[in-house]
Amino acid sequence: MKTEHDGERPGISRRTLLARTGAAAAALAAGPVLGGIRPAAASSWHVPGEESPHKRTWMAWPSSYTIWGNLLSKIQADIAKLAKAIATYEPVVMCADGSSAASQARAACGSTVTVISSVPVSDCWMRDTGPLFRVDGMGGLDAFGLNFNAWGENATSFYGIPASAYDKDRALAQRLAAYTGVPFAKASVVGEGGGIEYDGDGTLMATESCWLNSNRNPGRTRAQIEAELLSRFGASKMIWLPGVTGQDVTDGHIDGTARYIKPGVVMVQLAGAVRPDVWSRNAQAIHDVLVNATDARGRRLQVLTIEGPDVLPRIAAGKQADFLSSYMNWTVTNSAIVTTQFGDTTKDQAARTAIAAAYGRPVVQLNLDNLYGNGGGGAHCVTMQEPNR
C-alpha cells in the first residue's frame, strides 16, 4: 500500500473516499495475536528472495463494505484481474471470508484460481497480513508473522474505519500457516511485509519511518528491531533507508520505491512528473543511500533506476496526488513479472523494458487503476509467495 499526500491533510492518501462511507471511528484496539514465541531461528532458516521458485501465490478476496463502501466492486474487479494473470504462471490460492464471499470470488476469478473459505480475512492486503515463509535448505518449511495492527492503527486514525474491521487480518498469518500445516511463530516486533525487502542471501532493507515508529514499536530501539528482523528473516545485515511518516497509511513502505531484483542488485523508481515532492525527495534519498551500500556478502550494490509516469491520462487531475504511480509494486511469479501500466506510453514501455531486462523474464502490465488509485496499493501489496521447499 503506497500512496501520496493529497495536498490537503497529511496522512489521508490511501482511501480518501472511504471516510465518506460513514464508517464511524472506533477506539484503537489491537486484536490478539495468536501463538507463542519460539526461540530465535537457526541461521539455516531464511526467507528466500522473491525471484526464487514458488509453490504458489496467496491472495485475499476483499468483501467488507465497512472497509470499502461503494468502492468494493471496483477493487474486487482488479483483484480478480490480477489473480487470473498470476495464475497463468503459477498456482494462486485466494482466501475468502466465508462461503458467500468464496462464491463471489470463484465467479470473478474463474477456474484457474483456487478459492478457499476456511481461512477468514478482513481485506485484500496479503503482503502485510499474511505469513512470511522460510526454508532451511533441507526440505523444511515454517512461517512467522509480523503482528499486523492495521498499519499502526492508521486505518482508524486516518479514515475512521473501526479497528475491529481488521480483526481477522490480525490473526491471518497464524491461521494461514496452520492451513498449510507448517510451524508458526510470531515476531517480537510489529510491522508489515510491504515494509521490508529481503534478498534471500543475508541482506534486508527497510524504511525507518515504518519500523521506528511509536504506532508499531513504541519503546524499541533501532538495534532491537534490527536484531529481531535479522533473526526472523535469517539475515545478517540491515540497510536502513529514509522514509516518510504520516503521509500515507503505511508510513512509507519500501516496496513502492526500491526492490531487490536478486542478491546484489536493486532497482529504485525515481519520480515522474505526477509524484508529489515529498515522495520524489524520498526516492532520491533512498537511491543515494543504496548506491553507497554494501550487502551481507560485502558486495557494493548495483542500483538500477527507472522513472515513474509523467502523465496519468485516465485519472482525474484532482486525484493524481493520491495515486500510487509506482511500477515497482510488481509481483514476481515463476516465469513472469506482473505489474501495472498507467497510460503513459513512453514511461510504461521504458519500465517494462527495464524490469524485463533486470529479471530476464517477460513483464505483464495490467490496468489496475482502481487498486492503485482508490486502494492505494499494488500487485505486490496483495500477494504473498510461498516458496518451494
Short mmCIF file of C-alpha atoms in Angstrom, two decimals:
data_model
loop_
_atom_site.label_atom_id
_atom_site.label_comp_id
_atom_site.label_asym_id
_atom_site.label_seq_id
_atom_site.Cartn_x
_atom_site.Cartn_y
_atom_site.Cartn_z
CA MET A 1 0.00 0.00 0.00
CA LYS A 2 1.71 3.11 -1.15
CA THR A 3 0.05 6.40 -1.64
CA GLU A 4 1.00 10.02 -1.68
CA HIS A 5 -0.11 13.11 0.20
CA ASP A 6 -3.28 14.66 -1.18
CA GLY A 7 -2.10 18.20 -0.51
CA GLU A 8 -4.86 18.90 1.99
CA ARG A 9 -4.49 16.72 5.05
CA PRO A 10 -1.35 14.75 5.93
CA GLY A 11 -1.99 11.03 6.00
CA ILE A 12 -5.26 10.96 4.08
CA SER A 13 -3.98 9.40 0.95
CA ARG A 14 -4.75 5.73 0.84
CA ARG A 15 -8.51 5.68 0.70
CA THR A 16 -9.69 9.25 0.98
CA LEU A 17 -13.13 8.31 -0.28
CA LEU A 18 -13.65 5.70 2.39
CA ALA A 19 -14.13 8.31 5.09
CA ARG A 20 -17.26 9.38 3.21
CA THR A 21 -18.91 5.98 3.51
CA GLY A 22 -19.99 6.82 7.05
CA ALA A 23 -17.80 4.34 8.93
CA ALA A 24 -17.52 5.64 12.46
CA ALA A 25 -14.19 5.93 14.21
CA ALA A 26 -13.62 3.33 16.89
CA ALA A 27 -11.31 3.25 19.87
CA LEU A 28 -7.85 1.99 18.96
CA ALA A 29 -7.61 -1.64 19.91
CA ALA A 30 -5.02 -4.18 18.89
CA GLY A 31 -6.56 -7.58 18.31
CA PRO A 32 -4.97 -10.58 19.93
CA VAL A 33 -2.02 -12.16 18.21
CA LEU A 34 -2.32 -15.92 18.39
CA GLY A 35 0.51 -18.32 19.11
CA GLY A 36 3.57 -18.30 21.27
CA ILE A 37 7.05 -17.02 20.70
CA ARG A 38 9.62 -19.62 19.77
CA PRO A 39 13.38 -19.29 20.21
CA ALA A 40 15.24 -17.39 17.52
CA ALA A 41 15.67 -19.40 14.37
CA ALA A 42 18.89 -21.12 13.45
CA SER A 43 20.86 -19.38 10.74
CA SER A 44 19.97 -22.03 8.15
CA TRP A 45 16.36 -20.89 8.19
CA HIS A 46 15.75 -17.92 5.89
CA VAL A 47 13.12 -16.21 3.77
CA PRO A 48 14.13 -16.80 0.13
CA GLY A 49 14.30 -13.93 -2.30
CA GLU A 50 11.11 -13.44 -4.26
CA GLU A 51 12.81 -14.45 -7.51
CA SER A 52 13.33 -17.97 -6.11
CA PRO A 53 10.91 -20.72 -7.25
CA HIS A 54 7.41 -20.54 -5.77
CA LYS A 55 4.97 -23.28 -4.87
CA ARG A 56 2.07 -20.81 -5.13
CA THR A 57 0.90 -17.26 -4.55
CA TRP A 58 -1.56 -16.45 -1.78
CA MET A 59 -4.16 -13.70 -2.14
CA ALA A 60 -7.21 -12.48 -0.20
CA TRP A 61 -10.63 -11.53 -1.53
CA PRO A 62 -11.97 -8.17 -0.28
CA SER A 63 -15.59 -8.38 0.79
CA SER A 64 -16.01 -5.84 3.60
CA TYR A 65 -18.37 -2.96 2.89
CA THR A 66 -17.30 -1.43 6.21
CA ILE A 67 -13.79 -1.04 4.81
CA TRP A 68 -14.51 -0.27 1.17
CA GLY A 69 -18.02 1.13 0.91
CA ASN A 70 -19.11 1.77 -2.67
CA LEU A 71 -15.59 1.14 -3.96
CA LEU A 72 -15.80 -2.56 -3.15
CA SER A 73 -16.85 -3.89 -6.56
CA LYS A 74 -14.11 -1.92 -8.33
CA ILE A 75 -11.42 -3.26 -6.01
CA GLN A 76 -12.76 -6.79 -6.44
CA ALA A 77 -12.55 -6.45 -10.21
CA ASP A 78 -8.86 -5.52 -10.06
CA ILE A 79 -8.08 -8.30 -7.59
CA ALA A 80 -9.73 -10.82 -9.92
CA LYS A 81 -7.85 -9.46 -12.94
CA LEU A 82 -4.55 -9.72 -11.13
CA ALA A 83 -5.24 -13.21 -9.78
CA LYS A 84 -6.07 -14.53 -13.24
CA ALA A 85 -2.89 -13.03 -14.67
CA ILE A 86 -0.70 -14.60 -11.95
CA ALA A 87 -2.43 -17.96 -12.37
CA THR A 88 -1.04 -18.12 -15.90
CA TYR A 89 2.42 -18.59 -14.37
CA GLU A 90 1.91 -20.34 -11.02
CA PRO A 91 -0.89 -21.60 -8.75
CA VAL A 92 -2.94 -18.95 -6.96
CA VAL A 93 -4.96 -19.61 -3.81
CA MET A 94 -7.47 -16.94 -2.82
CA CYS A 95 -8.71 -16.76 0.78
CA ALA A 96 -12.31 -15.57 1.02
CA ASP A 97 -14.26 -14.67 4.13
CA GLY A 98 -16.93 -17.35 4.22
CA SER A 99 -18.94 -19.26 1.65
CA SER A 100 -20.78 -16.30 0.14
CA ALA A 101 -17.59 -14.35 -0.48
CA ALA A 102 -15.94 -17.51 -1.83
CA SER A 103 -18.72 -18.00 -4.35
CA GLN A 104 -18.35 -14.41 -5.45
CA ALA A 105 -14.58 -14.80 -5.79
CA ARG A 106 -14.90 -18.00 -7.81
CA ALA A 107 -17.32 -16.35 -10.23
CA ALA A 108 -14.98 -13.37 -10.69
CA CYS A 109 -11.66 -15.23 -10.84
CA GLY A 110 -12.63 -18.29 -12.85
CA SER A 111 -11.44 -21.85 -12.67
CA THR A 112 -7.69 -21.14 -12.80
CA VAL A 113 -7.73 -19.62 -9.30
CA THR A 114 -8.36 -21.82 -6.27
CA VAL A 115 -10.66 -20.17 -3.72
CA ILE A 116 -10.93 -21.34 -0.10
CA SER A 117 -13.33 -20.12 2.58
CA SER A 118 -11.80 -21.75 5.66
CA VAL A 119 -9.22 -19.02 6.40
CA PRO A 120 -11.08 -15.81 7.37
CA VAL A 121 -9.82 -12.49 6.02
CA SER A 122 -10.72 -8.85 6.57
CA ASP A 123 -9.24 -7.28 3.45
CA CYS A 124 -7.01 -7.90 0.44
CA TRP A 125 -3.54 -6.84 1.68
CA MET A 126 -1.94 -10.28 1.90
CA ARG A 127 1.61 -8.90 1.75
CA ASP A 128 1.05 -7.10 5.04
CA THR A 129 -1.21 -9.57 6.81
CA GLY A 130 -0.07 -13.00 5.64
CA PRO A 131 2.74 -15.21 6.95
CA LEU A 132 6.32 -14.98 5.74
CA PHE A 133 7.54 -18.44 4.77
CA ARG A 134 11.05 -19.68 5.49
CA VAL A 135 13.03 -22.65 4.22
CA ASP A 136 16.04 -24.45 5.71
CA GLY A 137 17.54 -25.85 2.53
CA MET A 138 16.79 -29.42 3.61
CA GLY A 139 13.09 -29.60 2.75
CA GLY A 140 11.83 -27.79 5.83
CA LEU A 141 9.26 -25.01 5.77
CA ASP A 142 7.96 -22.78 8.53
CA ALA A 143 6.45 -19.31 8.84
CA PHE A 144 6.32 -16.27 11.06
CA GLY A 145 4.02 -13.27 11.42
CA LEU A 146 4.71 -9.58 11.98
CA ASN A 147 1.75 -8.86 14.29
CA PHE A 148 -0.27 -6.79 11.85
CA ASN A 149 -2.03 -3.92 13.65
CA ALA A 150 -3.73 -2.14 10.72
CA TRP A 151 -0.63 -0.08 9.89
CA GLY A 152 -0.20 1.28 13.38
CA GLU A 153 -3.99 1.65 13.61
CA ASN A 154 -3.73 4.26 10.85
CA ALA A 155 -6.78 2.73 9.18
CA THR A 156 -8.79 4.08 12.10
CA SER A 157 -6.99 7.35 12.72
CA PHE A 158 -6.88 8.32 9.02
CA TYR A 159 -10.18 7.02 7.74
CA GLY A 160 -12.48 6.26 10.65
CA ILE A 161 -12.57 2.56 9.82
CA PRO A 162 -13.35 0.69 13.04
CA ALA A 163 -10.31 -1.12 14.42
CA SER A 164 -12.44 -4.25 14.69
CA ALA A 165 -12.85 -4.31 10.91
CA TYR A 166 -9.32 -5.76 10.69
CA ASP A 167 -9.61 -8.35 13.47
CA LYS A 168 -9.50 -11.31 11.06
CA ASP A 169 -6.37 -9.95 9.39
CA ARG A 170 -4.67 -9.60 12.77
CA ALA A 171 -4.88 -13.39 13.11
CA LEU A 172 -4.45 -14.27 9.42
CA ALA A 173 -0.73 -15.10 9.46
CA GLN A 174 -1.11 -17.87 12.02
CA ARG A 175 -4.34 -19.22 10.57
CA LEU A 176 -2.90 -19.43 7.08
CA ALA A 177 0.26 -21.12 8.36
CA ALA A 178 -1.93 -23.64 10.18
CA TYR A 179 -3.88 -24.25 6.97
CA THR A 180 -0.64 -25.06 5.15
CA GLY A 181 0.47 -27.30 8.03
CA VAL A 182 3.71 -25.53 8.87
CA PRO A 183 5.07 -24.41 12.27
CA PHE A 184 4.40 -20.75 13.07
CA ALA A 185 5.93 -18.14 15.35
CA LYS A 186 5.16 -14.51 15.93
CA ALA A 187 7.92 -11.94 15.81
CA SER A 188 8.51 -9.68 18.80
CA VAL A 189 8.13 -6.57 16.61
CA VAL A 190 5.12 -5.10 14.81
CA GLY A 191 5.14 -4.33 11.11
CA GLU A 192 4.10 -5.43 7.65
CA GLY A 193 5.61 -7.46 4.84
CA GLY A 194 5.44 -4.48 2.49
CA GLY A 195 7.69 -2.60 4.87
CA ILE A 196 10.77 -4.77 4.30
CA GLU A 197 12.71 -6.13 1.34
CA TYR A 198 14.95 -9.20 1.51
CA ASP A 199 17.42 -10.71 -0.94
CA GLY A 200 17.40 -14.26 0.47
CA ASP A 201 21.19 -14.04 0.77
CA GLY A 202 21.64 -12.30 4.10
CA THR A 203 20.58 -8.70 3.48
CA LEU A 204 17.43 -6.76 4.37
CA MET A 205 16.42 -3.20 3.58
CA ALA A 206 13.63 -1.22 5.21
CA THR A 207 12.49 2.32 5.89
CA GLU A 208 12.92 3.71 9.39
CA SER A 209 9.58 5.51 9.06
CA CYS A 210 7.71 2.20 9.28
CA TRP A 211 9.62 0.31 11.91
CA LEU A 212 10.99 3.02 14.21
CA ASN A 213 7.51 4.32 14.77
CA SER A 214 5.62 4.60 18.05
CA ASN A 215 2.43 3.39 16.38
CA ARG A 216 4.07 0.00 15.85
CA ASN A 217 7.10 -0.43 18.10
CA PRO A 218 6.97 2.06 20.99
CA GLY A 219 9.99 1.97 23.25
CA ARG A 220 12.02 -0.26 20.95
CA THR A 221 15.40 0.89 19.72
CA ARG A 222 16.60 0.53 16.16
CA ALA A 223 19.15 -2.03 17.30
CA GLN A 224 16.46 -4.14 18.98
CA ILE A 225 14.17 -4.04 15.96
CA GLU A 226 17.03 -4.80 13.62
CA ALA A 227 18.19 -7.79 15.65
CA GLU A 228 14.72 -9.31 15.66
CA LEU A 229 14.16 -8.82 11.94
CA LEU A 230 17.56 -10.26 11.07
CA SER A 231 16.86 -13.29 13.23
CA ARG A 232 13.42 -13.94 11.76
CA PHE A 233 14.50 -13.48 8.14
CA GLY A 234 17.73 -15.45 8.58
CA ALA A 235 19.82 -12.45 7.55
CA SER A 236 22.92 -10.75 8.91
CA LYS A 237 22.81 -7.18 7.58
CA MET A 238 20.14 -4.48 7.54
CA ILE A 239 20.28 -1.45 5.26
CA TRP A 240 18.16 1.26 6.87
CA LEU A 241 16.62 3.74 4.47
CA PRO A 242 14.89 7.08 4.97
CA GLY A 243 11.13 7.10 4.71
CA VAL A 244 8.09 9.32 5.02
CA THR A 245 5.96 9.35 8.16
CA GLY A 246 2.31 10.35 8.31
CA GLN A 247 1.82 10.94 4.58
CA ASP A 248 0.17 7.61 3.83
CA VAL A 249 -1.39 4.85 5.86
CA THR A 250 1.76 2.71 5.70
CA ASP A 251 4.21 5.42 6.82
CA GLY A 252 6.25 4.85 3.67
CA HIS A 253 6.55 1.17 2.82
CA ILE A 254 9.71 0.39 0.87
CA ASP A 255 8.07 -1.75 -1.83
CA GLY A 256 6.74 1.20 -3.82
CA THR A 257 10.19 2.73 -4.23
CA ALA A 258 13.01 0.14 -4.05
CA ARG A 259 13.06 -3.61 -4.66
CA TYR A 260 15.57 -6.40 -4.78
CA ILE A 261 15.95 -7.99 -8.20
CA LYS A 262 18.39 -10.60 -6.92
CA PRO A 263 21.24 -10.63 -4.40
CA GLY A 264 23.49 -7.66 -5.08
CA VAL A 265 21.03 -5.93 -7.43
CA VAL A 266 18.28 -3.46 -6.51
CA MET A 267 16.00 -1.21 -8.53
CA VAL A 268 14.77 2.22 -7.47
CA GLN A 269 11.99 4.24 -9.06
CA LEU A 270 12.80 7.92 -9.27
CA ALA A 271 9.92 10.31 -9.53
CA GLY A 272 7.94 11.12 -12.61
CA ALA A 273 6.20 14.46 -13.03
CA VAL A 274 2.99 13.40 -11.26
CA ARG A 275 4.52 12.33 -7.95
CA PRO A 276 4.36 14.84 -5.08
CA ASP A 277 7.64 16.37 -3.97
CA VAL A 278 7.73 14.63 -0.59
CA TRP A 279 7.93 11.26 -2.35
CA SER A 280 10.30 12.49 -5.05
CA ARG A 281 12.79 13.68 -2.44
CA ASN A 282 12.48 10.45 -0.50
CA ALA A 283 13.08 8.30 -3.60
CA GLN A 284 16.25 10.24 -4.37
CA ALA A 285 17.42 9.90 -0.76
CA ILE A 286 16.83 6.13 -0.85
CA HIS A 287 18.76 5.92 -4.11
CA ASP A 288 21.67 7.87 -2.62
CA VAL A 289 21.93 5.52 0.36
CA LEU A 290 21.80 2.39 -1.79
CA VAL A 291 24.48 3.44 -4.27
CA ASN A 292 26.90 3.67 -1.36
CA ALA A 293 25.76 0.50 0.40
CA THR A 294 27.25 -2.97 0.59
CA ASP A 295 25.36 -6.15 1.36
CA ALA A 296 25.98 -9.02 3.77
CA ARG A 297 28.48 -10.56 1.35
CA GLY A 298 30.45 -7.34 1.07
CA ARG A 299 29.22 -6.58 -2.45
CA ARG A 300 28.66 -2.98 -3.49
CA LEU A 301 25.04 -2.90 -4.62
CA GLN A 302 24.25 -2.49 -8.29
CA VAL A 303 21.46 0.09 -8.31
CA LEU A 304 19.22 0.16 -11.37
CA THR A 305 16.75 3.00 -11.87
CA ILE A 306 13.51 3.63 -13.68
CA GLU A 307 11.28 6.69 -13.68
CA GLY A 308 7.62 6.97 -12.76
CA PRO A 309 5.00 8.19 -15.22
CA ASP A 310 4.82 11.83 -16.24
CA VAL A 311 1.11 11.72 -17.03
CA LEU A 312 -1.89 9.76 -15.76
CA PRO A 313 -4.34 10.20 -18.65
CA ARG A 314 -7.05 8.00 -17.11
CA ILE A 315 -7.01 9.72 -13.71
CA ALA A 316 -8.76 12.99 -12.90
CA ALA A 317 -6.34 15.80 -12.09
CA GLY A 318 -7.66 16.21 -8.57
CA LYS A 319 -6.96 12.55 -7.74
CA GLN A 320 -3.47 12.21 -9.17
CA ALA A 321 -1.60 13.19 -6.00
CA ASP A 322 -3.23 10.25 -4.18
CA PHE A 323 -2.48 7.76 -6.93
CA LEU A 324 0.19 5.10 -6.40
CA SER A 325 2.13 5.77 -9.61
CA SER A 326 4.70 3.07 -8.92
CA TYR A 327 5.84 0.44 -11.38
CA MET A 328 7.92 -1.00 -8.54
CA ASN A 329 5.00 -2.61 -6.74
CA TRP A 330 5.19 -5.64 -9.01
CA THR A 331 4.66 -9.26 -8.05
CA VAL A 332 7.20 -11.88 -9.06
CA THR A 333 5.95 -15.19 -10.47
CA ASN A 334 7.85 -18.28 -11.56
CA SER A 335 8.18 -17.13 -15.16
CA ALA A 336 6.99 -13.52 -15.42
CA ILE A 337 6.73 -10.24 -13.55
CA VAL A 338 3.24 -8.76 -13.19
CA THR A 339 2.97 -5.01 -12.68
CA THR A 340 0.89 -2.09 -13.87
CA GLN A 341 0.68 0.40 -16.69
CA PHE A 342 -0.60 3.93 -16.29
CA GLY A 343 -1.36 5.04 -19.85
CA ASP A 344 1.88 7.00 -20.23
CA THR A 345 3.02 5.13 -23.34
CA THR A 346 6.66 6.18 -23.20
CA LYS A 347 7.21 5.57 -19.49
CA ASP A 348 5.15 2.35 -19.47
CA GLN A 349 7.33 0.92 -22.22
CA ALA A 350 10.56 2.06 -20.60
CA ALA A 351 9.61 0.47 -17.28
CA ARG A 352 8.56 -2.78 -18.94
CA THR A 353 11.84 -2.98 -20.86
CA ALA A 354 13.99 -2.24 -17.82
CA ILE A 355 12.22 -4.68 -15.49
CA ALA A 356 12.27 -7.44 -18.11
CA ALA A 357 15.99 -6.94 -18.70
CA ALA A 358 16.73 -6.97 -14.97
CA TYR A 359 14.88 -10.21 -14.28
CA GLY A 360 15.32 -11.94 -17.63
CA ARG A 361 11.58 -12.64 -17.55
CA PRO A 362 8.68 -11.18 -19.51
CA VAL A 363 6.71 -8.38 -17.88
CA VAL A 364 2.93 -8.27 -17.91
CA GLN A 365 1.43 -4.82 -17.40
CA LEU A 366 -2.20 -4.52 -16.33
CA ASN A 367 -4.56 -1.60 -15.93
CA LEU A 368 -5.15 -1.71 -12.17
CA ASP A 369 -6.24 1.89 -11.73
CA ASN A 370 -8.82 1.14 -9.05
CA LEU A 371 -6.42 -0.83 -6.86
CA TYR A 372 -3.56 1.65 -7.29
CA GLY A 373 -5.80 4.70 -7.08
CA ASN A 374 -8.75 4.04 -4.78
CA GLY A 375 -6.88 1.28 -2.96
CA GLY A 376 -3.50 2.97 -2.82
CA GLY A 377 -1.75 -0.38 -3.15
CA GLY A 378 -0.46 -2.55 -5.93
CA ALA A 379 0.24 -6.06 -7.14
CA HIS A 380 2.92 -6.69 -4.52
CA CYS A 381 0.72 -5.42 -1.70
CA VAL A 382 -2.00 -8.01 -2.35
CA THR A 383 0.15 -11.10 -2.90
CA MET A 384 2.41 -13.35 -0.82
CA GLN A 385 4.58 -16.05 -2.31
CA GLU A 386 5.04 -19.47 -0.74
CA PRO A 387 8.46 -20.81 -1.75
CA ASN A 388 9.30 -24.29 -2.84
CA ARG A 389 10.92 -26.21 -0.02
#
